[in-house]
């Protein structure tokens, strides 16, 4: 199964509610929330107040992507604020296992992310205790960039490792630069949770954009067999 996770980073914040409602109508499976601290990445985005508003108005599961240093300082607050998936970056911690367990103990799916240049093997020791790996397909920090082709090798290597361990439905999320033109390649490589900011929220007809993206994503998954 393919999960589509539109990223509100590309939304028009003066009409966030309408745009999220349109994404839900279009069948979005998750809603991706990019949290940036101006330290781990050179940009500042959104945090608790936006998440709280979304939780109060929508039932769509929240896929929260922390691009922050010292995620252990804030992770439990994001769990309590209503995250369903909580991703933090492996580059930010020497030993991520205690935080992974803490997140799970709060009923939230723990997930690890890595920058394009971080060797994919860095997440292998944790595959049995996390529910997802978010493979960055651009340098984290900004929406609207182009997908870096070699990052799909990370996806292929991770899918092969998950299969080798019998983790056939393991969630591999990709984030950055996904468009209608390349989404099939990403699912063919083994990604099954797809984040898209620009490709969804810059479109006038959001439900129809999601529908087209899903068809292309399915086509890629079928090519993988
Ligand atoms: C980038 C963020 C992404 C971003 C993707 O640091 O993690 O989630 O919103 O945006 P697009 O799809 O426009 O590349
Ligand atoms: Zn993201």
PDB file of C-alpha atoms and ligand atoms in Angstrom:
ATOM      1  CA  UNK A   1       0.000   0.000   0.000  1.00  0.00           C
ATOM      2  CA  UNK A   2       1.185   3.499  -0.852  1.00  0.00           C
ATOM      3  CA  UNK A   3       0.658   6.346   1.634  1.00  0.00           C
ATOM      4  CA  UNK A   4       0.602   9.937   0.399  1.00  0.00           C
ATOM      5  CA  UNK A   5       1.619  12.600   2.913  1.00  0.00           C
ATOM      6  CA  UNK A   6       1.176  16.186   1.666  1.00  0.00           C
ATOM      7  CA  UNK A   7       3.526  18.647   3.382  1.00  0.00           C
ATOM      8  CA  UNK A   8       1.853  21.819   4.618  1.00  0.00           C
ATOM      9  CA  UNK A   9       5.169  23.659   4.310  1.00  0.00           C
ATOM     10  CA  UNK A  10       4.023  24.513   0.773  1.00  0.00           C
ATOM     11  CA  UNK A  11       0.491  25.516   1.817  1.00  0.00           C
ATOM     12  CA  UNK A  12      -0.901  29.024   1.796  1.00  0.00           C
ATOM     13  CA  UNK A  13      -1.122  29.650   5.551  1.00  0.00           C
ATOM     14  CA  UNK A  14      -3.860  32.243   5.178  1.00  0.00           C
ATOM     15  CA  UNK A  15      -6.106  29.380   4.085  1.00  0.00           C
ATOM     16  CA  UNK A  16      -4.515  26.383   5.768  1.00  0.00           C
ATOM     17  CA  UNK A  17      -7.818  24.840   6.908  1.00  0.00           C
ATOM     18  CA  UNK A  18      -9.329  24.896   3.426  1.00  0.00           C
ATOM     19  CA  UNK A  19      -6.210  23.457   1.846  1.00  0.00           C
ATOM     20  CA  UNK A  20      -5.932  20.649   4.403  1.00  0.00           C
ATOM     21  CA  UNK A  21      -9.650  19.887   3.913  1.00  0.00           C
ATOM     22  CA  UNK A  22      -9.012  19.675   0.162  1.00  0.00           C
ATOM     23  CA  UNK A  23      -6.074  17.319   0.725  1.00  0.00           C
ATOM     24  CA  UNK A  24      -8.254  15.123   2.925  1.00  0.00           C
ATOM     25  CA  UNK A  25     -10.990  15.134   0.279  1.00  0.00           C
ATOM     26  CA  UNK A  26      -8.411  14.065  -2.271  1.00  0.00           C
ATOM     27  CA  UNK A  27      -7.613  11.015  -0.153  1.00  0.00           C
ATOM     28  CA  UNK A  28      -4.343  12.065   1.525  1.00  0.00           C
ATOM     29  CA  UNK A  29      -3.370   9.312   3.971  1.00  0.00           C
ATOM     30  CA  UNK A  30      -1.219  11.435   6.290  1.00  0.00           C
ATOM     31  CA  UNK A  31      -0.416  15.117   6.739  1.00  0.00           C
ATOM     32  CA  UNK A  32       3.286  15.984   6.840  1.00  0.00           C
ATOM     33  CA  UNK A  33       4.372  18.713   9.273  1.00  0.00           C
ATOM     34  CA  UNK A  34       7.913  20.078   8.893  1.00  0.00           C
ATOM     35  CA  UNK A  35       9.335  21.460  12.131  1.00  0.00           C
ATOM     36  CA  UNK A  36      12.574  23.448  11.664  1.00  0.00           C
ATOM     37  CA  UNK A  37      14.609  25.156  14.356  1.00  0.00           C
ATOM     38  CA  UNK A  38      17.054  27.424  12.511  1.00  0.00           C
ATOM     39  CA  UNK A  39      19.897  25.306  13.942  1.00  0.00           C
ATOM     40  CA  UNK A  40      19.789  21.776  12.517  1.00  0.00           C
ATOM     41  CA  UNK A  41      18.584  23.382   9.283  1.00  0.00           C
ATOM     42  CA  UNK A  42      18.951  26.996   8.130  1.00  0.00           C
ATOM     43  CA  UNK A  43      15.239  27.760   8.247  1.00  0.00           C
ATOM     44  CA  UNK A  44      12.429  28.195  10.790  1.00  0.00           C
ATOM     45  CA  UNK A  45       8.948  26.859  10.137  1.00  0.00           C
ATOM     46  CA  UNK A  46       6.078  25.809  12.371  1.00  0.00           C
ATOM     47  CA  UNK A  47       5.452  24.177  15.733  1.00  0.00           C
ATOM     48  CA  UNK A  48       2.963  23.385  18.476  1.00  0.00           C
ATOM     49  CA  UNK A  49       0.218  25.989  17.857  1.00  0.00           C
ATOM     50  CA  UNK A  50      -0.280  24.867  14.262  1.00  0.00           C
ATOM     51  CA  UNK A  51      -0.294  21.186  15.247  1.00  0.00           C
ATOM     52  CA  UNK A  52      -2.855  21.847  17.984  1.00  0.00           C
ATOM     53  CA  UNK A  53      -5.160  23.673  15.571  1.00  0.00           C
ATOM     54  CA  UNK A  54      -4.930  20.827  13.060  1.00  0.00           C
ATOM     55  CA  UNK A  55      -5.614  18.173  15.707  1.00  0.00           C
ATOM     56  CA  UNK A  56      -8.705  20.062  16.832  1.00  0.00           C
ATOM     57  CA  UNK A  57     -10.167  20.284  13.339  1.00  0.00           C
ATOM     58  CA  UNK A  58      -9.041  17.237  11.353  1.00  0.00           C
ATOM     59  CA  UNK A  59      -8.912  13.486  11.793  1.00  0.00           C
ATOM     60  CA  UNK A  60      -6.078  12.900   9.314  1.00  0.00           C
ATOM     61  CA  UNK A  61      -3.009  11.310  11.017  1.00  0.00           C
ATOM     62  CA  UNK A  62      -0.130  13.720  11.519  1.00  0.00           C
ATOM     63  CA  UNK A  63       3.309  12.790  10.207  1.00  0.00           C
ATOM     64  CA  UNK A  64       5.617  15.127  12.118  1.00  0.00           C
ATOM     65  CA  UNK A  65       9.154  15.584  10.781  1.00  0.00           C
ATOM     66  CA  UNK A  66      11.497  17.157  13.321  1.00  0.00           C
ATOM     67  CA  UNK A  67      14.426  18.932  11.689  1.00  0.00           C
ATOM     68  CA  UNK A  68      15.748  20.126  15.027  1.00  0.00           C
ATOM     69  CA  UNK A  69      18.870  19.674  17.136  1.00  0.00           C
ATOM     70  CA  UNK A  70      18.352  17.985  20.531  1.00  0.00           C
ATOM     71  CA  UNK A  71      15.028  16.365  19.576  1.00  0.00           C
ATOM     72  CA  UNK A  72      14.924  14.721  23.035  1.00  0.00           C
ATOM     73  CA  UNK A  73      14.070  18.129  24.509  1.00  0.00           C
ATOM     74  CA  UNK A  74      10.811  18.431  22.592  1.00  0.00           C
ATOM     75  CA  UNK A  75       9.794  14.971  21.349  1.00  0.00           C
ATOM     76  CA  UNK A  76       7.409  14.172  24.199  1.00  0.00           C
ATOM     77  CA  UNK A  77       5.609  17.488  23.694  1.00  0.00           C
ATOM     78  CA  UNK A  78       5.103  16.642  20.022  1.00  0.00           C
ATOM     79  CA  UNK A  79       3.729  13.235  21.056  1.00  0.00           C
ATOM     80  CA  UNK A  80       1.325  14.882  23.491  1.00  0.00           C
ATOM     81  CA  UNK A  81       0.345  17.545  20.932  1.00  0.00           C
ATOM     82  CA  UNK A  82      -1.060  14.818  18.672  1.00  0.00           C
ATOM     83  CA  UNK A  83       1.659  13.447  16.359  1.00  0.00           C
ATOM     84  CA  UNK A  84       0.853   9.975  14.986  1.00  0.00           C
ATOM     85  CA  UNK A  85       4.289   9.465  13.443  1.00  0.00           C
ATOM     86  CA  UNK A  86       7.268  11.278  14.933  1.00  0.00           C
ATOM     87  CA  UNK A  87      10.480  11.401  12.921  1.00  0.00           C
ATOM     88  CA  UNK A  88      13.797  12.745  14.174  1.00  0.00           C
ATOM     89  CA  UNK A  89      17.198  12.845  12.493  1.00  0.00           C
ATOM     90  CA  UNK A  90      19.809  10.207  13.229  1.00  0.00           C
ATOM     91  CA  UNK A  91      22.540  12.858  12.809  1.00  0.00           C
ATOM     92  CA  UNK A  92      21.280  14.607  15.961  1.00  0.00           C
ATOM     93  CA  UNK A  93      21.904  11.795  18.470  1.00  0.00           C
ATOM     94  CA  UNK A  94      24.662   9.328  19.348  1.00  0.00           C
ATOM     95  CA  UNK A  95      22.205   6.747  20.644  1.00  0.00           C
ATOM     96  CA  UNK A  96      18.657   7.238  19.368  1.00  0.00           C
ATOM     97  CA  UNK A  97      17.292   4.042  21.003  1.00  0.00           C
ATOM     98  CA  UNK A  98      16.097   5.595  24.311  1.00  0.00           C
ATOM     99  CA  UNK A  99      14.162   8.312  22.491  1.00  0.00           C
ATOM    100  CA  UNK A 100      12.672   5.748  20.086  1.00  0.00           C
ATOM    101  CA  UNK A 101      11.381   3.769  23.089  1.00  0.00           C
ATOM    102  CA  UNK A 102      10.083   6.926  24.763  1.00  0.00           C
ATOM    103  CA  UNK A 103       8.116   7.890  21.640  1.00  0.00           C
ATOM    104  CA  UNK A 104       6.607   4.409  21.358  1.00  0.00           C
ATOM    105  CA  UNK A 105       5.666   4.374  25.038  1.00  0.00           C
ATOM    106  CA  UNK A 106       3.462   7.408  24.301  1.00  0.00           C
ATOM    107  CA  UNK A 107       1.538   5.524  21.611  1.00  0.00           C
ATOM    108  CA  UNK A 108       3.276   7.286  18.711  1.00  0.00           C
ATOM    109  CA  UNK A 109       5.059   5.576  15.780  1.00  0.00           C
ATOM    110  CA  UNK A 110       8.810   6.290  16.046  1.00  0.00           C
ATOM    111  CA  UNK A 111      10.744   7.006  12.857  1.00  0.00           C
ATOM    112  CA  UNK A 112      14.305   8.002  11.942  1.00  0.00           C
ATOM    113  CA  UNK A 113      15.410  10.261   9.116  1.00  0.00           C
ATOM    114  CA  UNK A 114      18.733  10.851   7.454  1.00  0.00           C
ATOM    115  CA  UNK A 115      20.227  13.527   5.235  1.00  0.00           C
ATOM    116  CA  UNK A 116      21.114  12.566   1.638  1.00  0.00           C
ATOM    117  CA  UNK A 117      24.837  12.101   2.406  1.00  0.00           C
ATOM    118  CA  UNK A 118      24.440  10.060   5.603  1.00  0.00           C
ATOM    119  CA  UNK A 119      25.132   6.369   4.846  1.00  0.00           C
ATOM    120  CA  UNK A 120      21.847   4.463   4.859  1.00  0.00           C
ATOM    121  CA  UNK A 121      23.477   1.739   6.994  1.00  0.00           C
ATOM    122  CA  UNK A 122      23.314   4.200   9.921  1.00  0.00           C
ATOM    123  CA  UNK A 123      19.634   3.335  10.475  1.00  0.00           C
ATOM    124  CA  UNK A 124      20.017  -0.451  10.063  1.00  0.00           C
ATOM    125  CA  UNK A 125      20.647  -1.147  13.788  1.00  0.00           C
ATOM    126  CA  UNK A 126      17.251   0.387  14.631  1.00  0.00           C
ATOM    127  CA  UNK A 127      14.992  -1.150  11.964  1.00  0.00           C
ATOM    128  CA  UNK A 128      13.410  -3.583  14.413  1.00  0.00           C
ATOM    129  CA  UNK A 129      12.385  -0.870  16.882  1.00  0.00           C
ATOM    130  CA  UNK A 130      11.114   1.859  14.514  1.00  0.00           C
ATOM    131  CA  UNK A 131       8.049   1.916  12.266  1.00  0.00           C
ATOM    132  CA  UNK A 132       9.444   4.026   9.423  1.00  0.00           C
ATOM    133  CA  UNK A 133      12.590   5.540   7.935  1.00  0.00           C
ATOM    134  CA  UNK A 134      12.326   8.922   6.244  1.00  0.00           C
ATOM    135  CA  UNK A 135      14.954   9.051   3.485  1.00  0.00           C
ATOM    136  CA  UNK A 136      15.614  12.690   2.588  1.00  0.00           C
ATOM    137  CA  UNK A 137      15.671  13.128  -1.179  1.00  0.00           C
ATOM    138  CA  UNK A 138      16.810  16.802  -0.887  1.00  0.00           C
ATOM    139  CA  UNK A 139      18.925  18.623   1.701  1.00  0.00           C
ATOM    140  CA  UNK A 140      16.459  19.325   4.524  1.00  0.00           C
ATOM    141  CA  UNK A 141      15.454  22.920   5.110  1.00  0.00           C
ATOM    142  CA  UNK A 142      13.378  24.100   2.162  1.00  0.00           C
ATOM    143  CA  UNK A 143      10.519  22.988  -0.026  1.00  0.00           C
ATOM    144  CA  UNK A 144      10.558  23.358  -3.795  1.00  0.00           C
ATOM    145  CA  UNK A 145      13.983  21.771  -4.448  1.00  0.00           C
ATOM    146  CA  UNK A 146      14.811  19.067  -7.021  1.00  0.00           C
ATOM    147  CA  UNK A 147      15.096  15.427  -6.013  1.00  0.00           C
ATOM    148  CA  UNK A 148      18.740  14.309  -5.780  1.00  0.00           C
ATOM    149  CA  UNK A 149      18.885  11.142  -7.940  1.00  0.00           C
ATOM    150  CA  UNK A 150      21.465   9.207  -5.867  1.00  0.00           C
ATOM    151  CA  UNK A 151      19.150   9.299  -2.831  1.00  0.00           C
ATOM    152  CA  UNK A 152      17.021   6.645  -4.541  1.00  0.00           C
ATOM    153  CA  UNK A 153      19.993   4.278  -4.088  1.00  0.00           C
ATOM    154  CA  UNK A 154      19.455   4.770  -0.334  1.00  0.00           C
ATOM    155  CA  UNK A 155      15.817   3.759  -0.803  1.00  0.00           C
ATOM    156  CA  UNK A 156      16.783   0.652  -2.801  1.00  0.00           C
ATOM    157  CA  UNK A 157      19.399  -0.410  -0.251  1.00  0.00           C
ATOM    158  CA  UNK A 158      16.981   0.085   2.641  1.00  0.00           C
ATOM    159  CA  UNK A 159      14.186  -1.835   0.908  1.00  0.00           C
ATOM    160  CA  UNK A 160      16.593  -4.702   0.226  1.00  0.00           C
ATOM    161  CA  UNK A 161      17.641  -4.754   3.893  1.00  0.00           C
ATOM    162  CA  UNK A 162      14.027  -4.630   5.133  1.00  0.00           C
ATOM    163  CA  UNK A 163      13.108  -7.506   2.770  1.00  0.00           C
ATOM    164  CA  UNK A 164      16.140  -9.477   3.932  1.00  0.00           C
ATOM    165  CA  UNK A 165      14.795  -9.200   7.494  1.00  0.00           C
ATOM    166  CA  UNK A 166      11.283 -10.152   6.460  1.00  0.00           C
ATOM    167  CA  UNK A 167       9.976  -6.639   7.173  1.00  0.00           C
ATOM    168  CA  UNK A 168       7.986  -6.625   3.927  1.00  0.00           C
ATOM    169  CA  UNK A 169       5.575  -3.791   4.769  1.00  0.00           C
ATOM    170  CA  UNK A 170       8.239  -1.602   6.349  1.00  0.00           C
ATOM    171  CA  UNK A 171       7.489   2.070   5.715  1.00  0.00           C
ATOM    172  CA  UNK A 172      10.110   3.906   3.692  1.00  0.00           C
ATOM    173  CA  UNK A 173       9.171   7.545   3.397  1.00  0.00           C
ATOM    174  CA  UNK A 174      10.799   9.914   0.959  1.00  0.00           C
ATOM    175  CA  UNK A 175      10.731  13.666   1.258  1.00  0.00           C
ATOM    176  CA  UNK A 176      11.739  16.389  -1.153  1.00  0.00           C
ATOM    177  CA  UNK A 177      11.423  17.119  -4.841  1.00  0.00           C
ATOM    178  CA  UNK A 178       8.706  14.581  -5.610  1.00  0.00           C
ATOM    179  CA  UNK A 179       6.577  15.567  -8.608  1.00  0.00           C
ATOM    180  CA  UNK A 180       4.181  13.892 -11.019  1.00  0.00           C
ATOM    181  CA  UNK A 181       7.140  13.320 -13.375  1.00  0.00           C
ATOM    182  CA  UNK A 182       9.269  11.325 -10.922  1.00  0.00           C
ATOM    183  CA  UNK A 183       6.934   9.800  -8.317  1.00  0.00           C
ATOM    184  CA  UNK A 184       6.739   6.461 -10.182  1.00  0.00           C
ATOM    185  CA  UNK A 185      10.535   6.141 -10.007  1.00  0.00           C
ATOM    186  CA  UNK A 186      10.435   6.564  -6.229  1.00  0.00           C
ATOM    187  CA  UNK A 187       7.845   3.840  -5.632  1.00  0.00           C
ATOM    188  CA  UNK A 188       9.633   1.604  -8.113  1.00  0.00           C
ATOM    189  CA  UNK A 189      12.746   2.052  -5.945  1.00  0.00           C
ATOM    190  CA  UNK A 190      10.775   0.831  -2.914  1.00  0.00           C
ATOM    191  CA  UNK A 191       9.381   3.956  -1.232  1.00  0.00           C
ATOM    192  CA  UNK A 192       5.823   3.529   0.063  1.00  0.00           C
ATOM    193  CA  UNK A 193       5.201   6.764   2.011  1.00  0.00           C
ATOM    194  CA  UNK A 194       5.548   9.799  -0.212  1.00  0.00           C
ATOM    195  CA  UNK A 195       5.802  13.392   1.007  1.00  0.00           C
ATOM    196  CA  UNK A 196       4.914  16.144  -1.438  1.00  0.00           C
ATOM    197  CA  UNK A 197       4.693  19.834  -0.700  1.00  0.00           C
ATOM    198  CA  UNK A 198       4.819  21.826  -3.921  1.00  0.00           C
ATOM    199  CA  UNK A 199       3.302  19.043  -6.056  1.00  0.00           C
ATOM    200  CA  UNK A 200       0.121  19.172  -3.955  1.00  0.00           C
ATOM    201  CA  UNK A 201      -0.292  22.645  -2.476  1.00  0.00           C
ATOM    202  CA  UNK A 202       0.829  24.734  -5.437  1.00  0.00           C
ATOM    203  CA  UNK A 203      -1.943  23.122  -7.500  1.00  0.00           C
ATOM    204  CA  UNK A 204      -5.257  24.875  -7.933  1.00  0.00           C
ATOM    205  CA  UNK A 205      -7.201  21.610  -7.752  1.00  0.00           C
ATOM    206  CA  UNK A 206      -5.632  19.789  -4.806  1.00  0.00           C
ATOM    207  CA  UNK A 207      -7.834  16.636  -4.847  1.00  0.00           C
ATOM    208  CA  UNK A 208      -7.209  16.100  -8.544  1.00  0.00           C
ATOM    209  CA  UNK A 209      -3.435  16.616  -8.080  1.00  0.00           C
ATOM    210  CA  UNK A 210      -3.425  13.946  -5.340  1.00  0.00           C
ATOM    211  CA  UNK A 211      -5.429  11.589  -7.517  1.00  0.00           C
ATOM    212  CA  UNK A 212      -2.953  11.878 -10.402  1.00  0.00           C
ATOM    213  CA  UNK A 213       0.032  11.488  -8.083  1.00  0.00           C
ATOM    214  CA  UNK A 214      -1.486   8.349  -6.558  1.00  0.00           C
ATOM    215  CA  UNK A 215      -2.039   6.745  -9.966  1.00  0.00           C
ATOM    216  CA  UNK A 216       1.567   7.402 -10.946  1.00  0.00           C
ATOM    217  CA  UNK A 217       2.787   6.108  -7.576  1.00  0.00           C
ATOM    218  CA  UNK A 218       0.790   2.883  -8.068  1.00  0.00           C
ATOM    219  CA  UNK A 219       2.194   2.483 -11.560  1.00  0.00           C
ATOM    220  CA  UNK A 220       5.741   2.681 -10.148  1.00  0.00           C
ATOM    221  CA  UNK A 221       4.924   0.185  -7.382  1.00  0.00           C
ATOM    222  CA  UNK A 222       3.575  -2.256  -9.960  1.00  0.00           C
ATOM    223  CA  UNK A 223       6.761  -1.963 -12.023  1.00  0.00           C
ATOM    224  CA  UNK A 224       8.667  -3.016  -8.923  1.00  0.00           C
ATOM    225  CA  UNK A 225       6.523  -6.149  -8.746  1.00  0.00           C
TER     226      UNK A 225
HETATM  227  C1  LIG B   1      12.218  19.834   3.299  1.00  0.00           C
HETATM  228  C2  LIG B   1      10.983  19.277   3.943  1.00  0.00           C
HETATM  229  C3  LIG B   1       9.982  18.731   2.981  1.00  0.00           C
HETATM  230  C4  LIG B   1       9.375  19.742   2.030  1.00  0.00           C
HETATM  231  C5  LIG B   1       9.107  19.051   0.717  1.00  0.00           C
HETATM  232  O1  LIG B   1      13.184  20.071   4.252  1.00  0.00           O
HETATM  233  O2  LIG B   1      11.313  18.213   4.829  1.00  0.00           O
HETATM  234  O3  LIG B   1       8.945  18.035   3.659  1.00  0.00           O
HETATM  235  O4  LIG B   1       8.187  20.290   2.500  1.00  0.00           O
HETATM  236  O5  LIG B   1       8.703  19.995  -0.211  1.00  0.00           O
HETATM  237  P1  LIG B   1       8.677  19.731  -1.778  1.00  0.00           P
HETATM  238  O6  LIG B   1       7.758  18.547  -2.015  1.00  0.00           O
HETATM  239  O7  LIG B   1       8.152  21.001  -2.334  1.00  0.00           O
HETATM  240  O8  LIG B   1      10.079  19.417  -2.218  1.00  0.00           O
HETATM  241 ZN1  LIG B   2       9.649  16.884   5.713  1.00  0.00          ZN
END
